[in-house]
Coordinates of C-alpha atoms in Angstrom, one line a residue:
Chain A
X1 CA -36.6 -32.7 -21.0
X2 CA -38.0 -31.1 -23.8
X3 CA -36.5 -29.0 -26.8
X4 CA -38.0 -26.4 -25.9
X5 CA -36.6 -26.7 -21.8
X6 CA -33.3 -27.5 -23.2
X7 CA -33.2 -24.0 -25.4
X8 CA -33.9 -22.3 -22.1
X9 CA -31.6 -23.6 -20.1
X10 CA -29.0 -23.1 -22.3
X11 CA -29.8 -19.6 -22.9
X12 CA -29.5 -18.7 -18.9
X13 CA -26.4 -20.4 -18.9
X14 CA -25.2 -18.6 -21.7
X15 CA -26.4 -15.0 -19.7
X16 CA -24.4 -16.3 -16.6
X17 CA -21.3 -17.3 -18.2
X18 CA -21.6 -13.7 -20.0
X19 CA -22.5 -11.9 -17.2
X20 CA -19.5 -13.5 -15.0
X21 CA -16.9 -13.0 -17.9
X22 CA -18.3 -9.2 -18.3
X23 CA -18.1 -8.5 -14.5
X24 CA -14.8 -10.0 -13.5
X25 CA -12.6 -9.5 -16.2
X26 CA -11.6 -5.9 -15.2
X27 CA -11.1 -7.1 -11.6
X28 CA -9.2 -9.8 -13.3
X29 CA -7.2 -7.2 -15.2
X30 CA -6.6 -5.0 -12.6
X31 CA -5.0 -8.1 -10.8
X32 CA -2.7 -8.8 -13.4
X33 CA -1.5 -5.7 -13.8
X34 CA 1.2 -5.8 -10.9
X35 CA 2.7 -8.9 -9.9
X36 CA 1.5 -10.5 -6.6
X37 CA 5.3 -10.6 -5.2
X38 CA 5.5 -6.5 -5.3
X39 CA 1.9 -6.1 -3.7
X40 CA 3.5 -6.2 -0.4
X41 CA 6.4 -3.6 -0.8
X42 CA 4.2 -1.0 -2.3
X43 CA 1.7 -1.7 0.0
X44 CA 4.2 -0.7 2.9
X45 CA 3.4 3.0 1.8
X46 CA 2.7 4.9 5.3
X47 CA 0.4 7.1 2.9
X48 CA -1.3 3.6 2.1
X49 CA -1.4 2.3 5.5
X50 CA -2.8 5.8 7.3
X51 CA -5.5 5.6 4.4
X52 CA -6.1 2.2 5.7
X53 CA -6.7 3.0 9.2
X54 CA -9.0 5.9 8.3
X55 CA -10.7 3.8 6.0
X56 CA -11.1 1.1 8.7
X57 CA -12.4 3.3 11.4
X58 CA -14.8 5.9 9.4
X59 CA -16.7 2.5 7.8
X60 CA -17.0 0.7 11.0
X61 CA -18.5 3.9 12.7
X62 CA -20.3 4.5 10.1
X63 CA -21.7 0.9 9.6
X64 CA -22.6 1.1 13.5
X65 CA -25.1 4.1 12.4
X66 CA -26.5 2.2 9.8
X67 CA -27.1 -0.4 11.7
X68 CA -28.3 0.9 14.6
X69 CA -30.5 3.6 13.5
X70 CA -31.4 2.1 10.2
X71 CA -32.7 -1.1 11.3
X72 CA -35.4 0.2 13.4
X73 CA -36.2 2.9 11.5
X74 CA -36.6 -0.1 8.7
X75 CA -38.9 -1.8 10.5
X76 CA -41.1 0.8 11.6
X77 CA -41.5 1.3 8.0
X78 CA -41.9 -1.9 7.0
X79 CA -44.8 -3.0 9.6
X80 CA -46.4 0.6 10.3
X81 CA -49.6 1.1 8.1
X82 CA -50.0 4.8 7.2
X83 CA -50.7 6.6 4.3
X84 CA -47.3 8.2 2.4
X85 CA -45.8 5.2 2.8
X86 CA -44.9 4.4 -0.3
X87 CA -44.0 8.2 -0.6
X88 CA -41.3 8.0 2.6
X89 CA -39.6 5.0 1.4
X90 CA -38.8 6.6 -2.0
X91 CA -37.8 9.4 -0.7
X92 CA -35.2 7.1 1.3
X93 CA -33.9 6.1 -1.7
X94 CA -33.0 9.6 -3.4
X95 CA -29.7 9.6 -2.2
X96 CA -29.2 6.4 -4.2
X97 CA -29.4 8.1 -7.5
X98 CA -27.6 11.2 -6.6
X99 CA -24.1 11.0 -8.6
X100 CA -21.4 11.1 -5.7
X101 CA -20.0 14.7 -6.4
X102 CA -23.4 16.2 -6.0
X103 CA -23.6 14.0 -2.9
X104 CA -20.9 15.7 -1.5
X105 CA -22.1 19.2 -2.5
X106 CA -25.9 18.6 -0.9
X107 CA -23.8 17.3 2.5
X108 CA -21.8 20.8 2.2
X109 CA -24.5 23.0 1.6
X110 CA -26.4 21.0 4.6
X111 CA -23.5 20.6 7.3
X112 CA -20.9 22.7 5.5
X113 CA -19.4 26.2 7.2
X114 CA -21.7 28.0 4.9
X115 CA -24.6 25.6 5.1
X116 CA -27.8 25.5 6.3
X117 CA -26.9 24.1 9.8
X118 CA -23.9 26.0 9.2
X119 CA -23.9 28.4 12.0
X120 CA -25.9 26.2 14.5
X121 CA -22.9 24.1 13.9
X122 CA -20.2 26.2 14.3
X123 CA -22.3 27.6 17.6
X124 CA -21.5 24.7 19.2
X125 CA -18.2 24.7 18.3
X126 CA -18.4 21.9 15.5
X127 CA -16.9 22.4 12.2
X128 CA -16.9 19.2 10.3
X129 CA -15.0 19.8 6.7
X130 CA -11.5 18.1 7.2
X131 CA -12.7 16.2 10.0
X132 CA -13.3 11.9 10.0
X133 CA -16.6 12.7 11.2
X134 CA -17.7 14.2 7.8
X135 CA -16.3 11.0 6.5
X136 CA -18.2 9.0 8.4
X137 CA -21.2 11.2 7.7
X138 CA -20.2 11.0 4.0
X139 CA -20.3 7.3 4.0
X140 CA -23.8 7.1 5.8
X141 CA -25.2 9.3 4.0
X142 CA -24.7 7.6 0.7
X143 CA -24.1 4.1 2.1
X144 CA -27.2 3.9 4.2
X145 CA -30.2 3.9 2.1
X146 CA -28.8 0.4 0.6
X147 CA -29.6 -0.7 3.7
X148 CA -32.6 0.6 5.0
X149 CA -33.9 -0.4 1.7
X150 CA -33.2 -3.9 2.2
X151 CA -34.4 -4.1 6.0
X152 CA -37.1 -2.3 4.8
X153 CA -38.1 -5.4 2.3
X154 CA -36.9 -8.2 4.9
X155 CA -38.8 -7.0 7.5
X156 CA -42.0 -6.6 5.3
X157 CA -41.4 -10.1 4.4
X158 CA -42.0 -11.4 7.2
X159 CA -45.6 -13.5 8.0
X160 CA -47.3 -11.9 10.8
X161 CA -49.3 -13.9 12.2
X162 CA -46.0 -15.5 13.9
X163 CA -46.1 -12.0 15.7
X164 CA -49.7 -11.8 16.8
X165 CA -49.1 -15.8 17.8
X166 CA -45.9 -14.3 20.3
X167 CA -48.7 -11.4 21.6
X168 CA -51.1 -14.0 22.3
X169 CA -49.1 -15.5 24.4
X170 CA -47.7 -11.8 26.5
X171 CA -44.8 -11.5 23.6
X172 CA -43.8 -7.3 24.1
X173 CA -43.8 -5.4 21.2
X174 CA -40.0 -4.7 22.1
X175 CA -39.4 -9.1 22.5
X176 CA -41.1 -9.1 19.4
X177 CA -38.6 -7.2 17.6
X178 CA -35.9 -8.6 19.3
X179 CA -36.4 -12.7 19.4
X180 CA -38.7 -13.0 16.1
X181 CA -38.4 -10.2 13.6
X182 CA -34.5 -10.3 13.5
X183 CA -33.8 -13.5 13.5
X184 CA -36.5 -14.0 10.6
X185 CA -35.0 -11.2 9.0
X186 CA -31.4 -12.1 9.6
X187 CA -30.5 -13.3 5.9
X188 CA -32.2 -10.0 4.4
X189 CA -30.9 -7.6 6.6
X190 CA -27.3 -9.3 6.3
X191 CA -27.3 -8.9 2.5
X192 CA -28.5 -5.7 2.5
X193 CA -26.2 -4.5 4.8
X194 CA -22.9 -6.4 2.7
X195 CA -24.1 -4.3 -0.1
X196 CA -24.2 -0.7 2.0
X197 CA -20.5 -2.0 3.6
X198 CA -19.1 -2.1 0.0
X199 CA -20.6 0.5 -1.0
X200 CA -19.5 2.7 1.9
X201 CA -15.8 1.3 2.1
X202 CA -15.4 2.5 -1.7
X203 CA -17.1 5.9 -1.0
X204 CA -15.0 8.7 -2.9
X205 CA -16.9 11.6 -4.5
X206 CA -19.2 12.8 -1.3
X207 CA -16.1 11.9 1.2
X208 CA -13.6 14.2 -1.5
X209 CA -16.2 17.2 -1.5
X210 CA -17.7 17.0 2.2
X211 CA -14.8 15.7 3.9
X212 CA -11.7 16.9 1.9
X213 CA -8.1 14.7 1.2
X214 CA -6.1 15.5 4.3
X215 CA -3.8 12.7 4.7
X216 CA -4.3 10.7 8.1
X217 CA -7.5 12.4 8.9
X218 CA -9.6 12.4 5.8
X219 CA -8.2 10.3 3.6
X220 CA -10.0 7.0 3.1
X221 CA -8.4 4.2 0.6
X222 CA -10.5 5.0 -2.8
X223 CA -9.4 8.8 -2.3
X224 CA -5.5 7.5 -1.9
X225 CA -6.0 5.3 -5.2
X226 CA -6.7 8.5 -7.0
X227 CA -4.2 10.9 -5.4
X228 CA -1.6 7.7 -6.2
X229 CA -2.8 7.6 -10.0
X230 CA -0.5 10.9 -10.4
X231 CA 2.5 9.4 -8.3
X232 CA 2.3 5.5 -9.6
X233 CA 0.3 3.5 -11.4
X234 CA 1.3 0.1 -9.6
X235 CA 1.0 1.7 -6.7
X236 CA -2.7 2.9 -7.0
X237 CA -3.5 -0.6 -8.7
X238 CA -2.0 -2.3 -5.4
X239 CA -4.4 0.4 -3.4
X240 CA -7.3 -1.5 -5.1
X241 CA -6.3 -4.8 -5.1
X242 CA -6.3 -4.1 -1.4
X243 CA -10.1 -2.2 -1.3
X244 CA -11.1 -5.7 -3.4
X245 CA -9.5 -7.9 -0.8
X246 CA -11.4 -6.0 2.1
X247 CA -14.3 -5.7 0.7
X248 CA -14.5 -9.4 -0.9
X249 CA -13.8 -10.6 2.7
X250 CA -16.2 -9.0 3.9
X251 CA -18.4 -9.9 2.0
X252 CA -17.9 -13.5 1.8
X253 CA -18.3 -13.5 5.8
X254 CA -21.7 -11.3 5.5
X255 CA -23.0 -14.7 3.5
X256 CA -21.7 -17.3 5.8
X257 CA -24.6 -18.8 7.6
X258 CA -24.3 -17.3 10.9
X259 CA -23.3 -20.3 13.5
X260 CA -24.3 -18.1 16.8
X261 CA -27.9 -18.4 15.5
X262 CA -29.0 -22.4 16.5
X263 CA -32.6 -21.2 16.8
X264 CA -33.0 -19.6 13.6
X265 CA -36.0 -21.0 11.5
X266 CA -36.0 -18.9 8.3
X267 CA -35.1 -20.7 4.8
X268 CA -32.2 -18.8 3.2
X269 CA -32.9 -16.1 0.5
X270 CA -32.9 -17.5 -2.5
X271 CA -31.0 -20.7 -3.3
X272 CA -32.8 -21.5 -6.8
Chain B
X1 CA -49.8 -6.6 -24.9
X2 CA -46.8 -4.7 -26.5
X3 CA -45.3 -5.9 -29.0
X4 CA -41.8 -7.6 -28.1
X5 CA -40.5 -8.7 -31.2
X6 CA -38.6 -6.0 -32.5
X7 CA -36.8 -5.8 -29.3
X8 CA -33.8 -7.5 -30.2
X9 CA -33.5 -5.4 -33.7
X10 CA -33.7 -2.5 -31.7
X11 CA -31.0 -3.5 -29.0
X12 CA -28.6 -4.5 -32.0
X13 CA -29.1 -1.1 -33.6
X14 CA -28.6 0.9 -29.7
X15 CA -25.5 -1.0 -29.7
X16 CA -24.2 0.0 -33.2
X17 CA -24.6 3.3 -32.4
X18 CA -22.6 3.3 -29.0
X19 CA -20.3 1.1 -30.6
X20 CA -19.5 3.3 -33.9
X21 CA -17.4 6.6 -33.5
X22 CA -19.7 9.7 -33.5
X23 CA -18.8 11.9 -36.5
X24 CA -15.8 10.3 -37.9
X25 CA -14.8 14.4 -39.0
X26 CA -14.9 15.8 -35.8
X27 CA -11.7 16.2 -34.3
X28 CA -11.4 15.4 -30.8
X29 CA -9.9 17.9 -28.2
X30 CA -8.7 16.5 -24.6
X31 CA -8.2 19.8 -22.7
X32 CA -7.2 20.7 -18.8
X33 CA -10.2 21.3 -17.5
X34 CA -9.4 25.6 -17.1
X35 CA -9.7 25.4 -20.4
X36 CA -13.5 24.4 -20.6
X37 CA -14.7 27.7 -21.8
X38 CA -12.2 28.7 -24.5
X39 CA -12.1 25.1 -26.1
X40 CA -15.7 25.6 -27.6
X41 CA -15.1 29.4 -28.5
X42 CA -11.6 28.6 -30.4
X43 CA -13.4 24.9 -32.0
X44 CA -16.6 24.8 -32.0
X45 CA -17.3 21.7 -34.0
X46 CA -14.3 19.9 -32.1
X47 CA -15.8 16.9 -29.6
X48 CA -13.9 18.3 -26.8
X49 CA -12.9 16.2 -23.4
X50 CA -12.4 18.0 -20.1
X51 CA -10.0 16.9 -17.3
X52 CA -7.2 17.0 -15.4
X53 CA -3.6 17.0 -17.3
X54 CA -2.5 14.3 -15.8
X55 CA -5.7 12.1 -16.3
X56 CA -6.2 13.3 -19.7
X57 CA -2.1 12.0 -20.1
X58 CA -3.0 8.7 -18.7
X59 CA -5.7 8.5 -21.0
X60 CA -3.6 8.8 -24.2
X61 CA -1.2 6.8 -23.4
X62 CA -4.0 4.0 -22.4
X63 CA -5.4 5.1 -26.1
X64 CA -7.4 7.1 -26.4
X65 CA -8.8 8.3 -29.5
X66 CA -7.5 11.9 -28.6
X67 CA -6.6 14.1 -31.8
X68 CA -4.6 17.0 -29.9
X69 CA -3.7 17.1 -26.3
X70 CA -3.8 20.9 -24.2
X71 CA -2.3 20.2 -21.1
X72 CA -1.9 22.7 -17.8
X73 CA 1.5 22.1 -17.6
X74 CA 4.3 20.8 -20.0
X75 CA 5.3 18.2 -17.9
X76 CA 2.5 15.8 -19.2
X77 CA 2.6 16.6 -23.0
X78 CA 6.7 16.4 -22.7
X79 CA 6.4 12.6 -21.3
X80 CA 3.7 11.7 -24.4
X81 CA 6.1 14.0 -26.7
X82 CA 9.4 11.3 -25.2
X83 CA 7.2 8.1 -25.4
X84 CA 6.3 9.2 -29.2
X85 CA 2.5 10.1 -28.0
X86 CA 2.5 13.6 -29.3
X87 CA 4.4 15.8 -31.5
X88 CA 6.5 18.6 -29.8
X89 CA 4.4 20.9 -27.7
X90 CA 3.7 24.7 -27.9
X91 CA 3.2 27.3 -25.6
X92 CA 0.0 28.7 -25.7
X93 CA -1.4 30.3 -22.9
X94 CA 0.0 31.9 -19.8
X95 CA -1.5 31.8 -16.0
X96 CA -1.0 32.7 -12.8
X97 CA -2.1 31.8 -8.9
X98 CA -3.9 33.3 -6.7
X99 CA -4.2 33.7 -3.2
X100 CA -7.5 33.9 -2.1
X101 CA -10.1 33.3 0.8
X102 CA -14.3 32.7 0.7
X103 CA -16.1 36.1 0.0
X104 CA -17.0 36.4 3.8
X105 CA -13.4 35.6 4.7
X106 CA -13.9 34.0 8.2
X107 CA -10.8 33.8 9.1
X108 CA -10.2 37.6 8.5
X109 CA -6.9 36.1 6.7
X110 CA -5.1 39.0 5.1
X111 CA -1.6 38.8 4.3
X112 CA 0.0 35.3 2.8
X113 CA 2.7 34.9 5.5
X114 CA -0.2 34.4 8.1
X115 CA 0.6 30.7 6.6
X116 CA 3.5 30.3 8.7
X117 CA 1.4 30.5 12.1
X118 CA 2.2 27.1 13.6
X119 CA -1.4 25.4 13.8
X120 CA -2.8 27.9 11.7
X121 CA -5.6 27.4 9.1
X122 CA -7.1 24.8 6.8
X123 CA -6.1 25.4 3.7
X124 CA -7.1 23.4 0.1
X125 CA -4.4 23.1 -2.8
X126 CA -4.0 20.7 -5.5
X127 CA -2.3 17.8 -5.1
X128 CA 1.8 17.2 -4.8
X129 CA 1.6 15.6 -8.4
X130 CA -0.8 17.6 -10.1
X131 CA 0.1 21.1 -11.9
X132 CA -1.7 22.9 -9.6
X133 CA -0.1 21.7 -6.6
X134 CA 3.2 21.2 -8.0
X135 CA 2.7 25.1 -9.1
X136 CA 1.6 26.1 -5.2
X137 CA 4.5 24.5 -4.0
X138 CA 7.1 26.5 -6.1
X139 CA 5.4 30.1 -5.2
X140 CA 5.4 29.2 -1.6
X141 CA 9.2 28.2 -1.8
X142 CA 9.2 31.6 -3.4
X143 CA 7.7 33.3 -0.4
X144 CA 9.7 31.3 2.3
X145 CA 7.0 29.6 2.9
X146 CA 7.8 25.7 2.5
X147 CA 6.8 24.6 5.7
X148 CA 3.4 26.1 5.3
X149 CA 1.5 23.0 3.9
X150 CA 3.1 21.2 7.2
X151 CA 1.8 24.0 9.9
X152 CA -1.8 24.4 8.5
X153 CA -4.4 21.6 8.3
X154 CA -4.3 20.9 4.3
X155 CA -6.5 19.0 1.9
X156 CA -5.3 18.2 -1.7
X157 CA -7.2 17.8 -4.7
X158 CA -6.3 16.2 -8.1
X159 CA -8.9 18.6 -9.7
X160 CA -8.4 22.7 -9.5
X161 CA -12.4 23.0 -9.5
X162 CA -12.0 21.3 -6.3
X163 CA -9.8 23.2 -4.3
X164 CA -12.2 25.8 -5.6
X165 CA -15.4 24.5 -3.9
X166 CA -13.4 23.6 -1.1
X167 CA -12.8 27.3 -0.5
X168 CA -16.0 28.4 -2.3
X169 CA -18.1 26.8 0.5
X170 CA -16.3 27.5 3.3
X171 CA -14.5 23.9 4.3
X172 CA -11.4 25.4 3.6
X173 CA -10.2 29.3 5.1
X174 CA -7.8 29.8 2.2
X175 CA -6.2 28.1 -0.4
X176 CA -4.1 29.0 -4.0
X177 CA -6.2 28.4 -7.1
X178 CA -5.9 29.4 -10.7
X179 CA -6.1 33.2 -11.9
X180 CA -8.6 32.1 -14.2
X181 CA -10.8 30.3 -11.8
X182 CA -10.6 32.9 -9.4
X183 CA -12.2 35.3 -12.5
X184 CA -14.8 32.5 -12.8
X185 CA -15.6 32.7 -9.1
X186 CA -15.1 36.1 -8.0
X187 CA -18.6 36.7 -6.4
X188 CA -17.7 33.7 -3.9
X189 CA -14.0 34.3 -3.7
X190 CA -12.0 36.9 -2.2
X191 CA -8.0 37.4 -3.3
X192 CA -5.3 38.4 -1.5
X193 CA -2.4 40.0 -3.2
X194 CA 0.9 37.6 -3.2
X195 CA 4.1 39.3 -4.5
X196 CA 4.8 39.2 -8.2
X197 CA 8.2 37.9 -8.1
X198 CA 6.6 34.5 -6.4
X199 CA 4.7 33.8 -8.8
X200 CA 5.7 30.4 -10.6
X201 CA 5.7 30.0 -14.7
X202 CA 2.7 28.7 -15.4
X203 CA 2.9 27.6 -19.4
X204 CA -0.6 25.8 -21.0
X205 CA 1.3 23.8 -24.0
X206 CA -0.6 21.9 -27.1
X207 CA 0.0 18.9 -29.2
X208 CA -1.0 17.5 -31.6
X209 CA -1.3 13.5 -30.6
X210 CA 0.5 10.7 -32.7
X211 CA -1.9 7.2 -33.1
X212 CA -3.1 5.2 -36.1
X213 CA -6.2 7.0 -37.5
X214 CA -6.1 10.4 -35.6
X215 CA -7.1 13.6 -37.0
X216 CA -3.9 15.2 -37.6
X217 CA -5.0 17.7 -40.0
X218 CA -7.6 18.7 -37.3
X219 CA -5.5 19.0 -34.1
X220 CA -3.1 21.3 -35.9
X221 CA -6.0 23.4 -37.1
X222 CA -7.3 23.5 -33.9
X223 CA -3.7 24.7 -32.7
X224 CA -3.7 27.0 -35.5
X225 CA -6.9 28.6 -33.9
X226 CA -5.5 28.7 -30.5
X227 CA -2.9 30.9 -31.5
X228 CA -4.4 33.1 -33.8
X229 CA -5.5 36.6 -33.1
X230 CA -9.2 35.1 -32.5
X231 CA -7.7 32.8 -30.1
X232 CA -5.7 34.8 -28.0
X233 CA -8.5 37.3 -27.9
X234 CA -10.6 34.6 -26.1
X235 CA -7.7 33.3 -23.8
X236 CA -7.5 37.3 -22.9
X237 CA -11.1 36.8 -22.3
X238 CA -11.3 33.9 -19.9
X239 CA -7.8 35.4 -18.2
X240 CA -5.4 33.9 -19.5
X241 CA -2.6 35.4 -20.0
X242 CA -0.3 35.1 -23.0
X243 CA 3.2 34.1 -24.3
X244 CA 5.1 35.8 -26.8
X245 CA 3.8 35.8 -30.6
X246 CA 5.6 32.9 -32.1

């Protein structure tokens, strides 16, 4: 090993340890600051545990949607050659860089009582405001695009002449999809989806101004840590201890190799 | 190829300047966010920070380099004042609530006690711990009408701009909201008249904030302004209203 290979190393090892320190000390803060013995009792809150259950069932609805819609809408995008492309998929990604709170202002002035599909809405008798649905809608909305991005890239990934091999020999356009491109893709679309999942589950400005804080209905976890803040410190801490458990779960399992997959070829992504 | 080597000179001189206070002599204001348009009338060269009471509290005591402290309600400069965080607070300003519906009123609400339908509307008010809220709650006490947040469908907001848009935009049928914020919003809000005698105290207090290196001199300059004939003349403008001359 060279000087010169030695410097380097060092110096990525040096950006690592900083960028772990940098990136988990708050969480590791936020963890001290209530002792682990007194998690459970103010975690017995009904207002925390109806928050929990909204949370739970607006971000599996809504990760449904994602994944349903968004993973062949990814890969007609990803594999259909026509010109705008580059054009659609940016436009994909505007949501990404819209702060939260004007999130939720573009979802009301779209599906609000006073929006654009306002009164089309409300003439089939839908009003969503104060409803889980605009939660869910909330958390698609600005959840999604971290997906479809990310199937989006997985699926282009792929080599295709392992699909025109599977149409030599009668391989459907619709088997194709099915028994090469997703289990090819399955390590992309898995991470990309982890990242939509925690971005969804800590959702707060669009869900506040689309979907409103009413308690058992509409209010998810992140907006029960802020309406704690006012109440009790610990008690909001506790609140996202608990988002950081979920979440960290969740995401361990979404980079699990998958064991009900024993014909799946791909190498994992990275692994430097 | 550009040139890369006075890259890191340039990141270490980005960082000194996020890193070093902005200028040291301007005296920093945390104010409730109502106050957003009479804070740079009243101190103009003040770097002024907008938010709820209760957040902007939270701040101070977390340390924040906060010279004086105007707060929505006493509540939060009291607790600083008994923790030593801030030197006795003063009355200020005055406000009330109001009652009021979107412009196009689509629920053809009209009178306040229509609150006490069983299954009735959905409302938006502050929050149980926030001044707004806690305010809401008193005036519907007032008016008989405690059970009123239980019979209507009701979301609560930490931030009075929020019940606003809430009703502004139609999620919400009715809700209470600031005197002020109704002026601010009258072409999209409609207000129904709620009895006089309901109406809670609603006291704006100031202080000036006690930490190592704050701008003492400043905050109670800026206090100064605030109640000086200048300053009550733009409270009066934004609709406040006023207490007493001291």
């Amino acid at each position: 090993m060279t000087i010169a290979t030695g410097i380097f190393r060092g110096l990525l090892l040096l950006a690592a340890i900083a960028t772990f320190a940098f990136l988990l000390a708050p969480i590791a803060a936020l963890l001290l600051q209530v002792p682990a013995r007194d998690l459970p009792g103010l975690l017995r809150e009904t207002a925390v545990t109806s928050a929990l259950l909204v949370s739970l069932k607006t971000n599996v609805i809504a990760n449904l949607i994602i994944l349903i819609v968004g993973t062949p809408a990814a890969y007609l995008l990803a594999l259909g050659r026509f010109r705008g492309r580059p054009a659609l998929l940016t436009l994909l990604e505007l949501p990404l860089v819209l702060p939260p709170a004007v999130a939720g202002i573009a979802l009301l002035t779209a599906f609000g009582a006073f929006g654009l599909f306002g009164t089309a809405l409300a003439d089939a008798g839908i009003f969503l405001p104060f409803t889980q649905a605009a939660v869910v809608i909330a958390v698609t909305f600005v959840a999604g695009p971290y997906y479809v991005r990310a199937a989006v890239a997985a699926f282009a990934s792929l080599d295709r002449n392992q699909f025109d091999a599977a149409r030599d020999l009668g391989a459907g356009e619709g088997a194709i999809f099915r028994r090469i491109a997703l289990p090819l893709a399955a390590d992309g679309l898995r991470a990309g989806w982890a990242l939509a999942f925690a971005r969804g589950v800590g959702e707060f400005g669009a869900t506040l101004l689309f979907a409103g804080s009413v308690e058992r209905i509409t209010e998810t976890l992140p907006l029960a840590v802020y309406a704690q803040l006012d109440v009790n410190l610990d008690s909001a801490v506790a609140v996202g201890i608990l988002l950081l458990a979920i979440s960290g779960a969740v995401l361990l399992v979404a980079k699990l190799p998958p064991l009900w997959s024993p014909t799946r070829t791909s190498t994992p992504v990275g692994g430097w | 190829m550009p040139n890369l080597r006075h890259i890191p000179a340039l990141l270490i001189a980005l960082a000194a300047s996020a890193v070093a206070p902005a200028a040291a002599s301007a005296t920093t204001v945390y104010a409730a966010s109502s106050l957003s348009k009479v804070v740079p009338t009243i101190a103009p060269d003040a770097r002024s920070s907008f938010a709820g009471s209760d957040t902007l509290a939270f701040q101070i005591e977390q340390g924040a380099p906060a010279d004086v402290f105007l707060s929505a309600a006493p509540l939060y400069a009291e607790r600083l004042h008994a923790k030593g965080l801030c030197d006795t607070p003063v009355v200020f300003a005055r406000n009330t609530l109001t009652f009021v519906t979107p412009a196009s009123n689509p629920a053809g609400i009209t009178r306040v006690q229509q609150l006490d339908r069983p299954g009735g509307y959905r409302l938006a008010v502050g929050g149980k711990n926030v001044p707004l809220g806690i305010y809401t709650r008193t005036l519907l006490g007032k008016l008989g009408l405690g059970r009123a947040l239980q019979k209507n469908t009701v979301a609560q907001y930490q931030k009075a701009t929020d019940v606003v848009t809430a009703i502004a935009l139609g999620s919400a049928a009715a809700g209470f909201v600031f005197t002020t914020e109704w002026q601010a919003n009258r072409s999209r809000l409609r207000a129904i008249p709620v009895p006089a005698s309901a109406q809670p105290l609603i006291r704006y207090v100031a202080c000036v904030v006690r930490r190592t290196g704050a701008d003492t001199a400043g905050a109670r300059s800026v206090i100064t302004r605030l109640q000086s004939t200048s300053g009550r003349q733009a409270l009066l403008a934004a609709h406040f209203d006023l207490p007493p001359k001291p």
